[in-house]
Short mmCIF file of N, CA, C and O in Angstrom, two decimals:
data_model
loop_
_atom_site.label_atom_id
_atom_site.label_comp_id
_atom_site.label_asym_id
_atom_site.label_seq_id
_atom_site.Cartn_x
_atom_site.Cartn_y
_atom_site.Cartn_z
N UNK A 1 -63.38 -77.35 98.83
CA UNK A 1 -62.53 -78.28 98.11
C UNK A 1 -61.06 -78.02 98.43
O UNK A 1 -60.32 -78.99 98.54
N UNK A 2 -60.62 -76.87 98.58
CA UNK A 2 -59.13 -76.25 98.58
C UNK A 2 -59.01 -77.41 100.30
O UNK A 2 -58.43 -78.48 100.40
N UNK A 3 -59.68 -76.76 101.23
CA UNK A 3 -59.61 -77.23 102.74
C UNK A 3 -59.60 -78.72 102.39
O UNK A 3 -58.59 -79.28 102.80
N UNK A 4 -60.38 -79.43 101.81
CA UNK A 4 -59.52 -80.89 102.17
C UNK A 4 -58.12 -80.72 101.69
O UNK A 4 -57.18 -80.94 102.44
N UNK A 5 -57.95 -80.33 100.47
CA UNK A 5 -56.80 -80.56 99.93
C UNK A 5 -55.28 -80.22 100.80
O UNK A 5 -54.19 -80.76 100.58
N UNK A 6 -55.50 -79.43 101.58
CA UNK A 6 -55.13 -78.78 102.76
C UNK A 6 -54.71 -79.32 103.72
O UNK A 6 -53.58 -79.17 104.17
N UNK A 7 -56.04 -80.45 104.40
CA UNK A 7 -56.22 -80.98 105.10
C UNK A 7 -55.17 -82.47 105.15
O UNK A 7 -54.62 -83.09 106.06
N UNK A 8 -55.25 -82.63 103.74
CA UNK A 8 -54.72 -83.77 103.13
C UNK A 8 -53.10 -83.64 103.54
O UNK A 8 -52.58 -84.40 104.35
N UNK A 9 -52.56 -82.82 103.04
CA UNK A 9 -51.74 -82.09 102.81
C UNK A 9 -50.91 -82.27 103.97
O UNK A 9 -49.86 -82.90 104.03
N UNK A 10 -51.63 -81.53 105.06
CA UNK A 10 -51.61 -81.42 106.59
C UNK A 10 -51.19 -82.82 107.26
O UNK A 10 -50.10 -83.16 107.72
N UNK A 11 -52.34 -83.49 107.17
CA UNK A 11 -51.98 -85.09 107.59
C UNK A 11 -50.55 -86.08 106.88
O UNK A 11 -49.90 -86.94 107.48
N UNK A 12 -50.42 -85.69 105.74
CA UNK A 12 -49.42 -86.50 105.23
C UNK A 12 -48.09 -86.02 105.50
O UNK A 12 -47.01 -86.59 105.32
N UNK A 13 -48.40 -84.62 106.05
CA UNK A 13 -46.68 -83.94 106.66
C UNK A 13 -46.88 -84.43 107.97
O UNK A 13 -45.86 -84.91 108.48
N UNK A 14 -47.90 -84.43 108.65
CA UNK A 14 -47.53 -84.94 110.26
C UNK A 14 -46.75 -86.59 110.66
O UNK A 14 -45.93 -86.97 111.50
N UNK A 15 -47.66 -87.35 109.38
CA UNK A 15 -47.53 -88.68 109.01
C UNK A 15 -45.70 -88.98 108.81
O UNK A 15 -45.03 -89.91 109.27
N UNK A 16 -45.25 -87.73 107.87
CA UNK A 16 -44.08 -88.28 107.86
C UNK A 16 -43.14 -87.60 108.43
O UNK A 16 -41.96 -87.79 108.11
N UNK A 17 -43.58 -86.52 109.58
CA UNK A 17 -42.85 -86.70 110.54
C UNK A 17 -42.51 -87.34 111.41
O UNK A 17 -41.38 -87.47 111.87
N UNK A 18 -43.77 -87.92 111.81
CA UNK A 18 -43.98 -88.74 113.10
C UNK A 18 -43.37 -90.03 112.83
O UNK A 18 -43.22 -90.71 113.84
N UNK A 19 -42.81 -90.77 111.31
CA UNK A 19 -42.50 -92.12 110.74
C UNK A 19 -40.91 -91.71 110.83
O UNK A 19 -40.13 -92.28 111.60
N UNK A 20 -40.58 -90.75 110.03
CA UNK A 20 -38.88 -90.48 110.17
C UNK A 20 -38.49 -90.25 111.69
O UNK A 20 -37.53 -90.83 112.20
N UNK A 21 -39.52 -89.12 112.58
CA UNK A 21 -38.43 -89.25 114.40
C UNK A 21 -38.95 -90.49 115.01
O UNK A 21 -38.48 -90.62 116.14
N UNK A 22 -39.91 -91.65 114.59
CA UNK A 22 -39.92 -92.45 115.45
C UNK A 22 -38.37 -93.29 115.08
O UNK A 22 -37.49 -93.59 115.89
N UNK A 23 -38.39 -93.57 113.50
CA UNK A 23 -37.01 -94.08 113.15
C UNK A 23 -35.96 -93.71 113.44
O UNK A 23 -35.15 -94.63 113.60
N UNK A 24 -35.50 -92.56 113.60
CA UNK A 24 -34.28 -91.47 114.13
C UNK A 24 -34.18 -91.71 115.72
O UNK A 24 -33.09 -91.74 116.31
N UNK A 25 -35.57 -91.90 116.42
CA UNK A 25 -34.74 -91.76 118.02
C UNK A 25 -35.66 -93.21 118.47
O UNK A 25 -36.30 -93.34 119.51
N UNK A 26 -35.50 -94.40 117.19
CA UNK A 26 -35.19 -95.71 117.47
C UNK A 26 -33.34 -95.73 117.52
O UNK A 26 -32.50 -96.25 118.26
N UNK A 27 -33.30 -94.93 116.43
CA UNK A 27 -32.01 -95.05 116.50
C UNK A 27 -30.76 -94.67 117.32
O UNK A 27 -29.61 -95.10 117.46
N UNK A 28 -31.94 -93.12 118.09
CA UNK A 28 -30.71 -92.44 119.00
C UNK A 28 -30.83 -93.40 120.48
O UNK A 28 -29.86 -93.68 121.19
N UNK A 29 -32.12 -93.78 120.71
CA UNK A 29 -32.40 -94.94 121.84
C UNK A 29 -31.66 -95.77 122.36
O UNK A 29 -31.30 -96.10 123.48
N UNK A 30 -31.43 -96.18 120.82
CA UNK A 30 -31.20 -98.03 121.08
C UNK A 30 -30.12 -98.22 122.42
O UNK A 30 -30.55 -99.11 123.15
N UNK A 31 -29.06 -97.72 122.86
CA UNK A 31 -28.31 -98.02 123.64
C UNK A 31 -28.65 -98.15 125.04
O UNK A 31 -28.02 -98.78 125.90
N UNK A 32 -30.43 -97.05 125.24
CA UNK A 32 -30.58 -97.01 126.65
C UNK A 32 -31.83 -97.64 126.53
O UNK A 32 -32.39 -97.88 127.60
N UNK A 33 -32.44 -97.98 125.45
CA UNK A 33 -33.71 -98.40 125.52
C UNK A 33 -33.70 -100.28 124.47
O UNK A 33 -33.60 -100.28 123.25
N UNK A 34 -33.79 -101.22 125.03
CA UNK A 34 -33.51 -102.29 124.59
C UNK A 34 -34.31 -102.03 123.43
O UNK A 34 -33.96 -100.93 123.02
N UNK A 35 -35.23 -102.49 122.68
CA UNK A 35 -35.70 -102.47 121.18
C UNK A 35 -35.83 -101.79 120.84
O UNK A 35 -36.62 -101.80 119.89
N UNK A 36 -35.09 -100.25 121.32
CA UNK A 36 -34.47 -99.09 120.23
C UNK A 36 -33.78 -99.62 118.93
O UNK A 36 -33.81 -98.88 117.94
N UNK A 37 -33.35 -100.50 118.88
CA UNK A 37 -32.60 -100.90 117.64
C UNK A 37 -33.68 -101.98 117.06
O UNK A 37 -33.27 -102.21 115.93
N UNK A 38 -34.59 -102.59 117.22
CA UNK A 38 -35.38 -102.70 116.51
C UNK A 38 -36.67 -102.07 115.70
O UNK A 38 -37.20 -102.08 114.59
N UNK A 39 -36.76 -101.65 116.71
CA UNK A 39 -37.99 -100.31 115.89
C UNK A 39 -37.48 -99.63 114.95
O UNK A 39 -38.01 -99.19 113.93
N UNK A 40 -36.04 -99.54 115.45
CA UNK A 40 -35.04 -98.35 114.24
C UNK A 40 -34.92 -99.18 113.07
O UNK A 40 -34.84 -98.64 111.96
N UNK A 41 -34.89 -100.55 113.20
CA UNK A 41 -34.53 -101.02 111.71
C UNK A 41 -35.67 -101.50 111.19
O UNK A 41 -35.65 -101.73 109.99
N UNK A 42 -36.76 -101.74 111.86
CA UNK A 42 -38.09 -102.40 111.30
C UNK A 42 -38.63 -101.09 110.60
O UNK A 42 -38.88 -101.16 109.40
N UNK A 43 -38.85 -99.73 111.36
CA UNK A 43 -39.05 -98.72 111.09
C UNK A 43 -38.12 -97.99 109.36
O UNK A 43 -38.62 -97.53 108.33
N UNK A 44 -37.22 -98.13 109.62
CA UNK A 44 -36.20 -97.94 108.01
C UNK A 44 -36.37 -98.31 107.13
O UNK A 44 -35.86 -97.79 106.13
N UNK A 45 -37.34 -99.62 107.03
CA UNK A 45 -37.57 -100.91 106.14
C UNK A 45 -38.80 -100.61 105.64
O UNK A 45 -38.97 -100.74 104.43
N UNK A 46 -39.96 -100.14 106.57
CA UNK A 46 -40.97 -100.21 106.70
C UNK A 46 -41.61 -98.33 106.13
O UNK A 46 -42.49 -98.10 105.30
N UNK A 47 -40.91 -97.45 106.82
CA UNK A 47 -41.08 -95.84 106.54
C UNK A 47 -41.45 -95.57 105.13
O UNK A 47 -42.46 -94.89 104.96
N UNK A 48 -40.77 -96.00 104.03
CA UNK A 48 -40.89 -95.17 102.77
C UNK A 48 -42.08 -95.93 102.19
O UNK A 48 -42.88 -95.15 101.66
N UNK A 49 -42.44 -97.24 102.12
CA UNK A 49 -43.07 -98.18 101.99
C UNK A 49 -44.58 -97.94 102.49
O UNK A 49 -45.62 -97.92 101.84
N UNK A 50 -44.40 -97.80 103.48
CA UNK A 50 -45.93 -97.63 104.46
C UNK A 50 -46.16 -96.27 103.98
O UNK A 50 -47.35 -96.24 103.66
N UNK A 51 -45.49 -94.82 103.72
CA UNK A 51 -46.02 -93.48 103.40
C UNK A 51 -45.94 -93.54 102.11
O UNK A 51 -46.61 -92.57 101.74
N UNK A 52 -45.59 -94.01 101.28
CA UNK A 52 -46.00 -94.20 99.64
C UNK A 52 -47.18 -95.03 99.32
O UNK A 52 -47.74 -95.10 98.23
N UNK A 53 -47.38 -95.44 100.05
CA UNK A 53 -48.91 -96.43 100.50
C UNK A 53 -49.50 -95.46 100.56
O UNK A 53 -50.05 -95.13 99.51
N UNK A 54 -49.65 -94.60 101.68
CA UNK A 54 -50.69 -94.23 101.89
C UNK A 54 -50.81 -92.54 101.43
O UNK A 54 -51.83 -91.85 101.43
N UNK A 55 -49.52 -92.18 101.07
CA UNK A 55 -49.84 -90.92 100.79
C UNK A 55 -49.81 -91.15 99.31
O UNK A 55 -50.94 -90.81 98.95
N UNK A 56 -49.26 -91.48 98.42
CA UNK A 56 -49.15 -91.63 96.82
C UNK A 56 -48.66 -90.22 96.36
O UNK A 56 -49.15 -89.52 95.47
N UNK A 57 -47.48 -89.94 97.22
CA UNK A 57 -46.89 -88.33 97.00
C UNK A 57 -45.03 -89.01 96.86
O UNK A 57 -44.23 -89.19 97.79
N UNK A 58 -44.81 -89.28 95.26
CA UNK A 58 -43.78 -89.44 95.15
C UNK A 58 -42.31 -88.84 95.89
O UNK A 58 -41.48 -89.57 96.43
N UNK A 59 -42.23 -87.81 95.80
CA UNK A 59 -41.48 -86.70 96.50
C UNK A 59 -41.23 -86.71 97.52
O UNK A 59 -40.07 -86.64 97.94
N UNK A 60 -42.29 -86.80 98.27
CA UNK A 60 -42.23 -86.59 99.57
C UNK A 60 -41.77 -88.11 100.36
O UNK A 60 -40.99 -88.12 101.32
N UNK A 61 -42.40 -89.35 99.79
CA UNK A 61 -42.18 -90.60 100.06
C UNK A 61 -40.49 -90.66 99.61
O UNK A 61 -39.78 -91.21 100.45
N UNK A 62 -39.79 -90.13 98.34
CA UNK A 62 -38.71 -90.36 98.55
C UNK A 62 -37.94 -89.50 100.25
O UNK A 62 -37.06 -89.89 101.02
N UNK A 63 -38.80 -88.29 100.24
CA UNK A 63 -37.71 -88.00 101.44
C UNK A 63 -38.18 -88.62 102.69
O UNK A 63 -37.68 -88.10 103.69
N UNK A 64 -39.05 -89.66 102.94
CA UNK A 64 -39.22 -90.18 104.09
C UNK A 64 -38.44 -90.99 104.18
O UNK A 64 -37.96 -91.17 105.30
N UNK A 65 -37.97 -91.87 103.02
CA UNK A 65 -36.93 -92.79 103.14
C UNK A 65 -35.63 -92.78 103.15
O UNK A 65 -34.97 -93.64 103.73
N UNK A 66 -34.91 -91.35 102.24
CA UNK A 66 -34.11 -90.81 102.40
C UNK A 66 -33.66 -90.22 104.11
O UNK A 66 -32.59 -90.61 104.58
N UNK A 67 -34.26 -89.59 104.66
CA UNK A 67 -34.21 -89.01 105.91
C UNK A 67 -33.74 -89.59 107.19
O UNK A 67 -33.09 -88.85 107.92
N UNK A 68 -33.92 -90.50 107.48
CA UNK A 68 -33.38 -91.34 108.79
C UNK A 68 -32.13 -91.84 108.65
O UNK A 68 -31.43 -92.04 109.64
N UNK A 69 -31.72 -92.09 107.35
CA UNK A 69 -30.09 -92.12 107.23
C UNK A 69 -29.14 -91.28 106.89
O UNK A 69 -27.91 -91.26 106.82
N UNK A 70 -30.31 -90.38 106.64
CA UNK A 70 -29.05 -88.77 106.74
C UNK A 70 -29.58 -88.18 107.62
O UNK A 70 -29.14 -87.04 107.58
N UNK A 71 -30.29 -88.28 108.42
CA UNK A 71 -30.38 -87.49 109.58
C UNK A 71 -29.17 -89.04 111.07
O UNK A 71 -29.15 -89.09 112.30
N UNK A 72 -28.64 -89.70 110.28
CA UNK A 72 -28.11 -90.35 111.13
C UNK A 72 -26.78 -90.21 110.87
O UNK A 72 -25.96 -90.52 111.74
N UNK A 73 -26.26 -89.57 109.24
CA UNK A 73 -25.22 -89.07 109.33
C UNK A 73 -24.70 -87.40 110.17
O UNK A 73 -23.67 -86.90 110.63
N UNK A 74 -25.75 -87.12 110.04
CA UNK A 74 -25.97 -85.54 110.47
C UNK A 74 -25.31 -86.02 112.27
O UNK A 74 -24.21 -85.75 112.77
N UNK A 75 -26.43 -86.75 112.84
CA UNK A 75 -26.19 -87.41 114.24
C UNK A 75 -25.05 -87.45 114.18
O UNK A 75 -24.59 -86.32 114.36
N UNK A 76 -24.54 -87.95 114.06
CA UNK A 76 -22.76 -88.51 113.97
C UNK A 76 -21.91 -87.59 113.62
O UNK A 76 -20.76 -87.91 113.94
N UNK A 77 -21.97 -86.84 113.23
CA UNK A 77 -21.25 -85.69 112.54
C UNK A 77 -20.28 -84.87 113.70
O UNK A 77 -19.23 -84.26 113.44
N UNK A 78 -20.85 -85.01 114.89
CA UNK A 78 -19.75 -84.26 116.33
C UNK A 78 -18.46 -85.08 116.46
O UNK A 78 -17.34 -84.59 116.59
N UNK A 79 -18.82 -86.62 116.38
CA UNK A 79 -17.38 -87.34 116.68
C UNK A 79 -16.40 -87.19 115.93
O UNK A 79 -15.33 -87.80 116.05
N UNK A 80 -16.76 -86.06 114.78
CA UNK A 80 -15.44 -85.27 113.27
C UNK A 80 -14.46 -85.27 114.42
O UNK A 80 -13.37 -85.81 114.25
N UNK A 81 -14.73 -84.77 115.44
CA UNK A 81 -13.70 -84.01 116.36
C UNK A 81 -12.76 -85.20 116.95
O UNK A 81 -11.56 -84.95 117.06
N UNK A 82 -13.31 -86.68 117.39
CA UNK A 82 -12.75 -87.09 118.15
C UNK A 82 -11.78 -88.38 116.60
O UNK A 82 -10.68 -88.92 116.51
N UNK A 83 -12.92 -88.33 115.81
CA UNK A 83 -12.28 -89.33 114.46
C UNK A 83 -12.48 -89.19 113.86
O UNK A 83 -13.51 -89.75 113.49
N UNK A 84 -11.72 -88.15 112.82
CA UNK A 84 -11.61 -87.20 111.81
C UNK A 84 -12.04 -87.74 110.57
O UNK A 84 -12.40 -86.88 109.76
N UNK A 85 -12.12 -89.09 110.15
CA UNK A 85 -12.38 -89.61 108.90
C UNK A 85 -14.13 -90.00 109.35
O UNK A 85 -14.95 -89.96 108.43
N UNK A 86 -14.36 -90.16 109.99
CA UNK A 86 -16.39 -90.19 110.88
C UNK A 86 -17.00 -89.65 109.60
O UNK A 86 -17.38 -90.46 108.76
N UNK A 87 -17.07 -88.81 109.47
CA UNK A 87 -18.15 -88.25 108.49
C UNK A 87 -18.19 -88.89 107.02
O UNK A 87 -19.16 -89.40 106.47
N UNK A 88 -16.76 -88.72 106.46
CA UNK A 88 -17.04 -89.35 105.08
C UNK A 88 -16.99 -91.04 105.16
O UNK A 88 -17.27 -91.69 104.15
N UNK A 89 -16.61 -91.75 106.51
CA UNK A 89 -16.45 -93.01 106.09
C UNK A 89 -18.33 -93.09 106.30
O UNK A 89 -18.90 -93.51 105.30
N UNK A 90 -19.01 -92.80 107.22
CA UNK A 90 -20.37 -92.58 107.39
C UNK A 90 -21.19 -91.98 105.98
O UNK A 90 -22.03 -92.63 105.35
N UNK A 91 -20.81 -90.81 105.71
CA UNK A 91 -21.37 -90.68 103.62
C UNK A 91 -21.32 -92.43 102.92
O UNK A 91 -22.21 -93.10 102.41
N UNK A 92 -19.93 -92.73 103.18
CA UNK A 92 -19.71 -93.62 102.45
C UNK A 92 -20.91 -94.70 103.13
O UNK A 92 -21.96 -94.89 102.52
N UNK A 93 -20.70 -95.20 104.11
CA UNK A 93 -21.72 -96.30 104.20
C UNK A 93 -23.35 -95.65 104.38
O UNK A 93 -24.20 -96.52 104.19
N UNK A 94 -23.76 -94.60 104.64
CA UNK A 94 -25.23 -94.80 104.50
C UNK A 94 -26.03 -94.08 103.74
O UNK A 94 -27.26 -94.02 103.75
N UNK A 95 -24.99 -93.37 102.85
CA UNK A 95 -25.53 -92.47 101.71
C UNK A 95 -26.41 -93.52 100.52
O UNK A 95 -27.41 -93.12 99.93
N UNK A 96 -25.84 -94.87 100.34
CA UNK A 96 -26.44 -95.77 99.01
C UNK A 96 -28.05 -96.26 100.17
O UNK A 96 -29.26 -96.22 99.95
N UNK A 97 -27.46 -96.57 101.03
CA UNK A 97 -28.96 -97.06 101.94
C UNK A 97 -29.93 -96.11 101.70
O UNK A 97 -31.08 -96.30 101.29
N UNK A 98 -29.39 -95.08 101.99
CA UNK A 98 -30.83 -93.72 101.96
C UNK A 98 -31.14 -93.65 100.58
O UNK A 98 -32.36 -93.68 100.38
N UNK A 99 -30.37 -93.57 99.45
CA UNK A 99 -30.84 -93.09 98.30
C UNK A 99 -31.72 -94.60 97.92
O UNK A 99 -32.77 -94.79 97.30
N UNK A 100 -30.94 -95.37 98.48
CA UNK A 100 -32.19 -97.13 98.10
C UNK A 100 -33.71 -96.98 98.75
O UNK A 100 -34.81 -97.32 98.31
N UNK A 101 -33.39 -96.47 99.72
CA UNK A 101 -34.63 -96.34 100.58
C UNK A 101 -35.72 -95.21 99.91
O UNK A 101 -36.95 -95.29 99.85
N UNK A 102 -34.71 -94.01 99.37
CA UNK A 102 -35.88 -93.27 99.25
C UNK A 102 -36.48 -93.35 97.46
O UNK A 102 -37.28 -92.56 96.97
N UNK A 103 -35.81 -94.54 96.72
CA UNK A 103 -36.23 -94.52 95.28
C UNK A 103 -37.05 -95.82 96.04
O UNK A 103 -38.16 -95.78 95.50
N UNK A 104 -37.07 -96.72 96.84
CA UNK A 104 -38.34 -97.54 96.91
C UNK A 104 -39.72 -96.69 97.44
O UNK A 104 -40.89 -97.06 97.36
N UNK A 105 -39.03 -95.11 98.13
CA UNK A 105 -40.82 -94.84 98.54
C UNK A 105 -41.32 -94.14 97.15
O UNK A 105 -42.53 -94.01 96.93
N UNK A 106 -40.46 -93.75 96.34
CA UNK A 106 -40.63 -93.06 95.14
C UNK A 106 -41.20 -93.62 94.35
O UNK A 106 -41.90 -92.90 93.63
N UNK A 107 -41.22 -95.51 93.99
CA UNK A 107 -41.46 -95.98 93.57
C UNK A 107 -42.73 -96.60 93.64
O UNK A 107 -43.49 -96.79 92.69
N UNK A 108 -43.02 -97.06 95.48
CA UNK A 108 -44.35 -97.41 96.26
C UNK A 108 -45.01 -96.13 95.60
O UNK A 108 -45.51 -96.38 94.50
N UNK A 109 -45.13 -94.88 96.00
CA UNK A 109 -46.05 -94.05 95.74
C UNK A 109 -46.34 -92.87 93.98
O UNK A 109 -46.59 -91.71 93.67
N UNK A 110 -46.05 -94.48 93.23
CA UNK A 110 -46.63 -94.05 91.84
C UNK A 110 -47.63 -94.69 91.91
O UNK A 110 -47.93 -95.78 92.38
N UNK A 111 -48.48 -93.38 91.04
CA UNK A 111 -49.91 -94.04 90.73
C UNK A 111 -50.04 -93.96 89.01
O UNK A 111 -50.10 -93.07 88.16
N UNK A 112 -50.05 -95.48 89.04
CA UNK A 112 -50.29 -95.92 87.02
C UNK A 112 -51.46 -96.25 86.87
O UNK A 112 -52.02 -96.91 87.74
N UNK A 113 -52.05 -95.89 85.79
CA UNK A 113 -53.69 -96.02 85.29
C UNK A 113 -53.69 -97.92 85.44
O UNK A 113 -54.54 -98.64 85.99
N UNK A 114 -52.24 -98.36 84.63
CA UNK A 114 -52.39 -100.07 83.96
C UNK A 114 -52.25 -100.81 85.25
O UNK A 114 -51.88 -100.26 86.28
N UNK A 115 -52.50 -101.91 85.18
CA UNK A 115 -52.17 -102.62 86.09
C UNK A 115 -51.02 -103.25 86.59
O UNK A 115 -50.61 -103.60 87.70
N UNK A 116 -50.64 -103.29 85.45
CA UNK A 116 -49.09 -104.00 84.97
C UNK A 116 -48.36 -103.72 85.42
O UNK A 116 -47.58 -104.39 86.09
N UNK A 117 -48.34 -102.07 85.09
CA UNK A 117 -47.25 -101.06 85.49
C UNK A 117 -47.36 -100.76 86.94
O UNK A 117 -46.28 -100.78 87.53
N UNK A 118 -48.36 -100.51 87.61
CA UNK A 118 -48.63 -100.16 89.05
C UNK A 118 -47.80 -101.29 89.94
O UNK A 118 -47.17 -100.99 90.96
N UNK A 119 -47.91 -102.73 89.35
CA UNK A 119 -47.49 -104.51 89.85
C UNK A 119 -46.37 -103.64 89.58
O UNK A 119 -46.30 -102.73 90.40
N UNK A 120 -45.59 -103.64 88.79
CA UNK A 120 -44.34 -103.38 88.54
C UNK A 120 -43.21 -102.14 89.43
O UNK A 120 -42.00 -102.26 89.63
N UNK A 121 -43.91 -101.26 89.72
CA UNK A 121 -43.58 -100.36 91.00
C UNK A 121 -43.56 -100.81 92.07
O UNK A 121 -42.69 -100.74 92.93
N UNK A 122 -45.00 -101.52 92.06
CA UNK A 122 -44.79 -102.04 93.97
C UNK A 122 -43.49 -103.35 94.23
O UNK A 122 -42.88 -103.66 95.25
N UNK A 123 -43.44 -103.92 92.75
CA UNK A 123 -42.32 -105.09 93.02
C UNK A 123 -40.62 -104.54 92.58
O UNK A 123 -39.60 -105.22 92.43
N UNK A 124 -40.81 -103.20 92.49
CA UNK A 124 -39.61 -102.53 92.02
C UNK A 124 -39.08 -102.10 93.50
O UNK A 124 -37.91 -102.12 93.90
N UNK A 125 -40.27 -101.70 94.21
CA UNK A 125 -39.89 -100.74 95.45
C UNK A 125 -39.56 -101.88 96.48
O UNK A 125 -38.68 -101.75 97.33
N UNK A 126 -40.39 -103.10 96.33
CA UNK A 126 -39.83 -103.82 97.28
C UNK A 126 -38.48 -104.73 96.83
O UNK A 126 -37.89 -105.31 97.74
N UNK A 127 -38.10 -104.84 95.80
CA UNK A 127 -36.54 -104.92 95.42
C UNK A 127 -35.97 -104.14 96.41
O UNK A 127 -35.66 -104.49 97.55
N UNK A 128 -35.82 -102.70 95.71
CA UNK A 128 -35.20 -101.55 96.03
C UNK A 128 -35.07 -101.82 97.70
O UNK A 128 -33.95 -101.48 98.07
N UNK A 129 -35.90 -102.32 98.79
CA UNK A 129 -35.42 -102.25 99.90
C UNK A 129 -34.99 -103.68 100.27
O UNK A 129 -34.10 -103.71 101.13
N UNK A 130 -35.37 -104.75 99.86
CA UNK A 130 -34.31 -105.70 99.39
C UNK A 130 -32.84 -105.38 99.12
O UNK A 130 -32.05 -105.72 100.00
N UNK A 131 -32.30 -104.72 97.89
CA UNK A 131 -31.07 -104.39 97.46
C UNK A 131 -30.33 -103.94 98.98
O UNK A 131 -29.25 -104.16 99.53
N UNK A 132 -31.23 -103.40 99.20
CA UNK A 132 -30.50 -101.81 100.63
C UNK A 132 -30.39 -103.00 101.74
O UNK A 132 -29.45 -102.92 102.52
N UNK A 133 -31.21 -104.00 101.85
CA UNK A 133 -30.62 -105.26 103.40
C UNK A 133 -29.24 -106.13 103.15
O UNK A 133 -28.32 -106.45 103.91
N UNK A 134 -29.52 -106.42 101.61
CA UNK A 134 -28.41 -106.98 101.27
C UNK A 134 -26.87 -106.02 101.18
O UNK A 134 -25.72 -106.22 101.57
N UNK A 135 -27.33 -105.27 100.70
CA UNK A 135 -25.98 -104.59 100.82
C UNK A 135 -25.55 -104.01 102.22
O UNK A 135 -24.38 -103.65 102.33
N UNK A 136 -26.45 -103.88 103.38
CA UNK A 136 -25.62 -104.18 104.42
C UNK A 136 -25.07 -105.34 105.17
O UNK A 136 -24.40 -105.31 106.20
N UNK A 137 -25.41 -106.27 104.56
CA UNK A 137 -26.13 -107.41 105.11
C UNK A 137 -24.15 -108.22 104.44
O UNK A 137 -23.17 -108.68 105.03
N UNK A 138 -24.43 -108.01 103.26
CA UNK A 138 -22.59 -107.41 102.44
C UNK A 138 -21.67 -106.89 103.26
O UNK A 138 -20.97 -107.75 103.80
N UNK A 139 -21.48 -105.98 103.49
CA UNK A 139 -21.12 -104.91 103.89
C UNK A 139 -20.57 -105.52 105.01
O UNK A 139 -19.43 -105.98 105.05
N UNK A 140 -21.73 -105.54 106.30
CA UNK A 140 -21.08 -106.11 107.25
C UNK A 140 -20.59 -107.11 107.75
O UNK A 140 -19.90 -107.13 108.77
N UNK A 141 -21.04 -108.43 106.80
CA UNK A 141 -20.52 -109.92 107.39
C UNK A 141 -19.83 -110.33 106.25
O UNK A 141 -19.99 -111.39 105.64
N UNK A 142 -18.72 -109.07 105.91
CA UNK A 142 -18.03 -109.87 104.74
C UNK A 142 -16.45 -109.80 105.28
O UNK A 142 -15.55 -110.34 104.62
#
């Protein structure tokens, strides 16, 4: 019994590794690889969503969604040197995306006895990554 649990365990860390670096080096790609920038954003949209599905591990689904936009501030973090304000104007824009992203996988991967309530998570989480398109969506064509 312990060994599935294990097993389980096992698979849902590989799962969300393999979902955050495909999203991360959609993202580091995109410039040399043409639908690098789509995979990266279909993938962002799609990451916390699809592993709260299938893993139903609150925690961990928030940091799948969290992760690709701070591992994209992290990315960025060398050009401090060449444009000194880089880092916090970067906090500033993708810190609300990640924390949107990772309360929708937080949200996808509750499990409620009612029905009601379960409807109510899955239409909370897909808000929640709603909110996060629009507000770039804001952001940049304003």
């Amino acid at each position: 019994m312990e060994t599935a649990f294990k097993n389980k365990d096992l698979k849902n860390f590989v799962l969300s590794v393999v979902l955050v670096l495909a999203c991360f080096l959609g993202y580091v790609s995109h410039s040399v690889f043409f639908f690098g920038q789509i995979i990266f954003l279909i993938l962002l949209v799609v990451n916390p969503l699809l592993f709260g599905y299938v893993s139903k591990r609150p925690i961990m689904s928030f940091i799948v969604g969290f992760l690709p936009l701070f591992l994209m501030i992290l990315y960025r973090l060398p050009f401090a040197a060449v444009f000194p304000s880089q880092p916090l104007d970067d906090f500033i824009l993708l810190m609300p995306g990640a924390l949107l992203l990772g309360a929708a996988g937080y949200f996808e991967a509750q499990q409620k006895i009612e029905k009601k309530t379960q409807n109510l998570c899955y239409l909370l989480s897909v808000l929640l990554v709603l909110a996060m398109i629009g507000f770039y969506l804001f952001i940049f064509f304003k």
